[in-house]
PDB file of C-alpha atoms in Angstrom:
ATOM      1  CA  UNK A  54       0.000   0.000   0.000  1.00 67.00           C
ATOM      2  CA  UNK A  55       1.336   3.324  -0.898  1.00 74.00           C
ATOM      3  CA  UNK A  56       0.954   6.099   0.757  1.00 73.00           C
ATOM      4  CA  UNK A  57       0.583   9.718  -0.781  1.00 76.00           C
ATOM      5  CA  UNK A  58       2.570  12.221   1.126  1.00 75.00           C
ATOM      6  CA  UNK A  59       1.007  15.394   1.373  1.00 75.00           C
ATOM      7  CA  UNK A  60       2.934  18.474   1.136  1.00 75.00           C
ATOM      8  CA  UNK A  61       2.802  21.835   3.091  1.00 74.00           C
ATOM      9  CA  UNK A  62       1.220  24.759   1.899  1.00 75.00           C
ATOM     10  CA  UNK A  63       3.895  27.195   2.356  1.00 74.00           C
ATOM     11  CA  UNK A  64       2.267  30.381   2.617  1.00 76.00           C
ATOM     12  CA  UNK A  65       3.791  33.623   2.761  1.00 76.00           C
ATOM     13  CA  UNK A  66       3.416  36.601   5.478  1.00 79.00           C
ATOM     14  CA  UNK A  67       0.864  39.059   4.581  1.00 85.00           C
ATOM     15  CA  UNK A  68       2.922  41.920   4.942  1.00 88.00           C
ATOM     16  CA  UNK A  69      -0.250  44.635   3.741  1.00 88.00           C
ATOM     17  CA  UNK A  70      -1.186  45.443   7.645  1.00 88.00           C
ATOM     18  CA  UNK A  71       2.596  46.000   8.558  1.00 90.00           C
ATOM     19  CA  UNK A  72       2.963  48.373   5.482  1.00 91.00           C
ATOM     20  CA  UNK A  73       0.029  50.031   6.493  1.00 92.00           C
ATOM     21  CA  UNK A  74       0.963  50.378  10.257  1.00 92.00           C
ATOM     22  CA  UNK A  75       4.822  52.107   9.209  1.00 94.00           C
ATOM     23  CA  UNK A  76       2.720  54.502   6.935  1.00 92.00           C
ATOM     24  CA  UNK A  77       0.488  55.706   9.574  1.00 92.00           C
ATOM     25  CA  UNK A  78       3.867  56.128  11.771  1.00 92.00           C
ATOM     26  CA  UNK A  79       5.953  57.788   9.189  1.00 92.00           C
ATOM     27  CA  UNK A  80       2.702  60.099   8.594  1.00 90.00           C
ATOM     28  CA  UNK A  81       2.275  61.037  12.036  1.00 87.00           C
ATOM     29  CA  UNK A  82       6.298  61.504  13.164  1.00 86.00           C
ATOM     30  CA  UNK A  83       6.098  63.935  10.037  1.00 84.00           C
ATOM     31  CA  UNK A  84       3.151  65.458  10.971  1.00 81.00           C
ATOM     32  CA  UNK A  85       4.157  65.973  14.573  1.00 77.00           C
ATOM     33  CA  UNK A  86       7.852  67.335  13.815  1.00 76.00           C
ATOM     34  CA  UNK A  87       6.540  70.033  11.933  1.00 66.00           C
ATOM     35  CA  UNK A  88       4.538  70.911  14.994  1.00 63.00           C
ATOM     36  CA  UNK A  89       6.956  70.825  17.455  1.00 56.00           C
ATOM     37  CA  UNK A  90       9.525  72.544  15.241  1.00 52.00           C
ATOM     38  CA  UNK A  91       7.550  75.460  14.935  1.00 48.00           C
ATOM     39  CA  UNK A  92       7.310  78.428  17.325  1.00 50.00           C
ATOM     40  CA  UNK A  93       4.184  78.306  19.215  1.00 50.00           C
ATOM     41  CA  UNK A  94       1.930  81.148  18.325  1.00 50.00           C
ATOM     42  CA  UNK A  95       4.366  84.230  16.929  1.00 52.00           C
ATOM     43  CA  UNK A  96       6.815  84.710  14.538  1.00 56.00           C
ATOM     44  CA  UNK A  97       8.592  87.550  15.787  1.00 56.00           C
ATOM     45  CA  UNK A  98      12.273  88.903  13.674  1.00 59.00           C
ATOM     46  CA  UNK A  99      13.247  91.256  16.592  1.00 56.00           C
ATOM     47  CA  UNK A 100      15.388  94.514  15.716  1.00 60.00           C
ATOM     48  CA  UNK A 101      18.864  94.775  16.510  1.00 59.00           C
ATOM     49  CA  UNK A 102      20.874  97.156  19.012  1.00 57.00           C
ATOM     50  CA  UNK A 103      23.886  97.594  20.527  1.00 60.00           C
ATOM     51  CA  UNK A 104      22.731  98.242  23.933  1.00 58.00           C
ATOM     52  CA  UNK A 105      20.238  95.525  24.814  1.00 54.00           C
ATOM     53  CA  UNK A 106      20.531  93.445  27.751  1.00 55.00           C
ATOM     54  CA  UNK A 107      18.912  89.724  28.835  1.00 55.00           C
ATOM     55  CA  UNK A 108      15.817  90.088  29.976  1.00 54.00           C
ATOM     56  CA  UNK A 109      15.496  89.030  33.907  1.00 56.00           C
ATOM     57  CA  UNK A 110      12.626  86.789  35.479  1.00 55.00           C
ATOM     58  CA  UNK A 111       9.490  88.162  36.927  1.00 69.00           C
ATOM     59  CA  UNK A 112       8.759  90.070  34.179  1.00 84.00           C
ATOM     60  CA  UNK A 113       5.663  89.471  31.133  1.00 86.00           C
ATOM     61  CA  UNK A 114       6.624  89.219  28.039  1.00 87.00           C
ATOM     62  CA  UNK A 115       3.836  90.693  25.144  1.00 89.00           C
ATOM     63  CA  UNK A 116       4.382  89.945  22.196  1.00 89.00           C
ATOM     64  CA  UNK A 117       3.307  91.793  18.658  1.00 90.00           C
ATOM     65  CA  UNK A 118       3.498  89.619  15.608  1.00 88.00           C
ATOM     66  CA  UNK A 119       3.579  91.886  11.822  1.00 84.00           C
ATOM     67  CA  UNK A 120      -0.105  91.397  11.404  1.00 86.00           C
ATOM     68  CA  UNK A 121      -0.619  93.452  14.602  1.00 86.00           C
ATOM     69  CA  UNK A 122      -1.726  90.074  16.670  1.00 89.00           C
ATOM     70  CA  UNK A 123      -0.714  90.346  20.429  1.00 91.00           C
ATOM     71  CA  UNK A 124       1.017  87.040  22.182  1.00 91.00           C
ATOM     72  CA  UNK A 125       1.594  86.176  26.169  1.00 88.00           C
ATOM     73  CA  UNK A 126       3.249  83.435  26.775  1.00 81.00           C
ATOM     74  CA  UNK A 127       2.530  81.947  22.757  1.00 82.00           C
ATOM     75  CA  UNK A 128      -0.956  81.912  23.061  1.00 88.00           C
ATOM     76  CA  UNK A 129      -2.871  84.847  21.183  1.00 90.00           C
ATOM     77  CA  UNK A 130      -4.932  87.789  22.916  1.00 92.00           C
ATOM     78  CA  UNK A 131      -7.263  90.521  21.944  1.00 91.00           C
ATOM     79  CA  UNK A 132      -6.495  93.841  23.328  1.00 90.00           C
ATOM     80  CA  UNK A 133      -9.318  93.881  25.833  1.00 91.00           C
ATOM     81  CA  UNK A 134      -7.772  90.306  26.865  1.00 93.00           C
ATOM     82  CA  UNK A 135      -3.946  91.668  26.849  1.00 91.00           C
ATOM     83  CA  UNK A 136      -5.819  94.988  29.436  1.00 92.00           C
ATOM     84  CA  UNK A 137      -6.660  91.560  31.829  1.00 92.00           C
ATOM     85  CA  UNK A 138      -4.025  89.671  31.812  1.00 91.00           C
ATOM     86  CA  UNK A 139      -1.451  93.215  32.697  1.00 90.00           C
ATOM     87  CA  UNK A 140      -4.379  94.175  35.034  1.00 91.00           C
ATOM     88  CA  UNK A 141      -3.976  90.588  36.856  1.00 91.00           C
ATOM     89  CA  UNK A 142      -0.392  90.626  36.807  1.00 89.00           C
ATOM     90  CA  UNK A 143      -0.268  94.016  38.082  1.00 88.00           C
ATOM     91  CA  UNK A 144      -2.337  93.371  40.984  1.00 89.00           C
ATOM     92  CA  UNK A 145      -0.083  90.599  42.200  1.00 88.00           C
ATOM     93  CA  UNK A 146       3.228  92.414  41.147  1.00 87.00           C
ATOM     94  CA  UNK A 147       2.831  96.387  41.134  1.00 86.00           C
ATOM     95  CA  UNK A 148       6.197  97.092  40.400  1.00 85.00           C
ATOM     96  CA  UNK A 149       6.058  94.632  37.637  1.00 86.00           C
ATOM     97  CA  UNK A 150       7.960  95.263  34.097  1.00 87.00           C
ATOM     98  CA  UNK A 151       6.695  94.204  31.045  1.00 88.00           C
ATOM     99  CA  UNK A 152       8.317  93.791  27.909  1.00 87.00           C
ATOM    100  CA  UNK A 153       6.561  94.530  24.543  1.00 88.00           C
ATOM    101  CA  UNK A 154       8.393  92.182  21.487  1.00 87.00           C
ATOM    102  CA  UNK A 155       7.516  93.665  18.562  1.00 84.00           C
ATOM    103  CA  UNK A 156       9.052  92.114  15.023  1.00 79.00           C
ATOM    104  CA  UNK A 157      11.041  94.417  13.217  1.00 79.00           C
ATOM    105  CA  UNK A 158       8.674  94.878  10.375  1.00 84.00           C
ATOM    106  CA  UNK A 159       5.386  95.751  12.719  1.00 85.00           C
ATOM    107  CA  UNK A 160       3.779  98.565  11.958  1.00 88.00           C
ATOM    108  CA  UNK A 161       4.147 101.454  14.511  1.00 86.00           C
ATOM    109  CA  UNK A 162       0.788 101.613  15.202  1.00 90.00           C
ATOM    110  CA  UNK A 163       0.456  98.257  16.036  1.00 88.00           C
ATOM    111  CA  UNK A 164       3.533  98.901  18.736  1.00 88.00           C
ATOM    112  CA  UNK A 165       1.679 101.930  20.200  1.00 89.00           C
ATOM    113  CA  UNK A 166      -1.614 100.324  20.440  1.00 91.00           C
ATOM    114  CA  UNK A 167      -0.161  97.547  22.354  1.00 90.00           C
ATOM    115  CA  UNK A 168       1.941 100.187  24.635  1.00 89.00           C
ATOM    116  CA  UNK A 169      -1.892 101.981  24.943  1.00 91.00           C
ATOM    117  CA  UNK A 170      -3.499  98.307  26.201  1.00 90.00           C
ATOM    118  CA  UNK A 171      -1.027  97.939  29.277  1.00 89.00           C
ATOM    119  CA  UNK A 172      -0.406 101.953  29.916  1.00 90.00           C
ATOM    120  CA  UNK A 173      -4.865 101.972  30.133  1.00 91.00           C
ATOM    121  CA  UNK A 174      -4.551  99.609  33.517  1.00 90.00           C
ATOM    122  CA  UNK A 175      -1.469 101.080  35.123  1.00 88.00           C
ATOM    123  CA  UNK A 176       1.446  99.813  33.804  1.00 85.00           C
ATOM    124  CA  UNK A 177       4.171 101.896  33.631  1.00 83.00           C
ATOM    125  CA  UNK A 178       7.213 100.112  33.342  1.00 85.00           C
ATOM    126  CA  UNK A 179       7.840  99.087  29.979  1.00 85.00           C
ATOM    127  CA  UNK A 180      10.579  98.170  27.610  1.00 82.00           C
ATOM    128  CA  UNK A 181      10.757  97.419  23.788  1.00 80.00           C
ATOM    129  CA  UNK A 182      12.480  93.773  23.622  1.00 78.00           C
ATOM    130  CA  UNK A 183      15.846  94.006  20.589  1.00 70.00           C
ATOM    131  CA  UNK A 184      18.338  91.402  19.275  1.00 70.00           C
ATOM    132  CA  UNK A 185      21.862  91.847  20.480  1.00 65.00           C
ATOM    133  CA  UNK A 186      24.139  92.865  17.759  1.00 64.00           C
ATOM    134  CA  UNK A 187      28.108  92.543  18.320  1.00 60.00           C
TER     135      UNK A 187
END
């Protein structure tokens, strides 16, 4: 009596799901580099002069982007917002100094109307954040 001898199927991996699993993770560690490589909220080229010096803690920073936005602490504010947020600060700190980083290319309009927003709830001590130059 002979016997038939049955053979293996040899079947090869399905490799689709992996494939699709690397392209979802090469998607998404692109998509999230380009996120964290980016400045959160402004864009701001500052000007450049000789007599700057670093900035010390304690103090609020304000930022105004070209397009006349204001920025504290990267998140974006409306003037009557930016009026709160100095009044706030104020109350806690009345001696405090804040810093107004305007890009180089802002209109000066847009620096005086931010100047306006945090002179209208008492603050008085204020300085125009610049670049260093050697």
């Amino acid at each position: 009596m002979k016997f038939e001898r049955t053979r293996k199927k040899t079947t090869a991996p399905n490799i689709i799901p992996l494939i699709d699993v690397m392209f979802f993770l090469l998607v998404f560690f692109m998509v999230f580099w380009n996120i964290s490589s980016t400045p959160l909220g402004m864009d701001v080229e500052l000007p450049r002069a000789v007599t700057g010096r670093p900035q010390s803690d304690g103090q609020l920073e304000v930022s105004v982007r070209q397009d006349g936005a204001f920025y504290i602490n990267g998140r974006m504010v409306t003037g009557p917002e930016l009026r709160a947020h100095v009044q706030q600060r104020l109350s806690a700190n009345p001696e405090l100094f804040v810093i107004v980083k305007a890009d180089r290319r802002v209109r000066y309009e847009h620096v005086v109307d931010a100047l306006d927003h945090i002179r209208a709830v008492g603050g008085h001590k204020l300085g125009l954040a610049v670049e260093q130059s050697s």
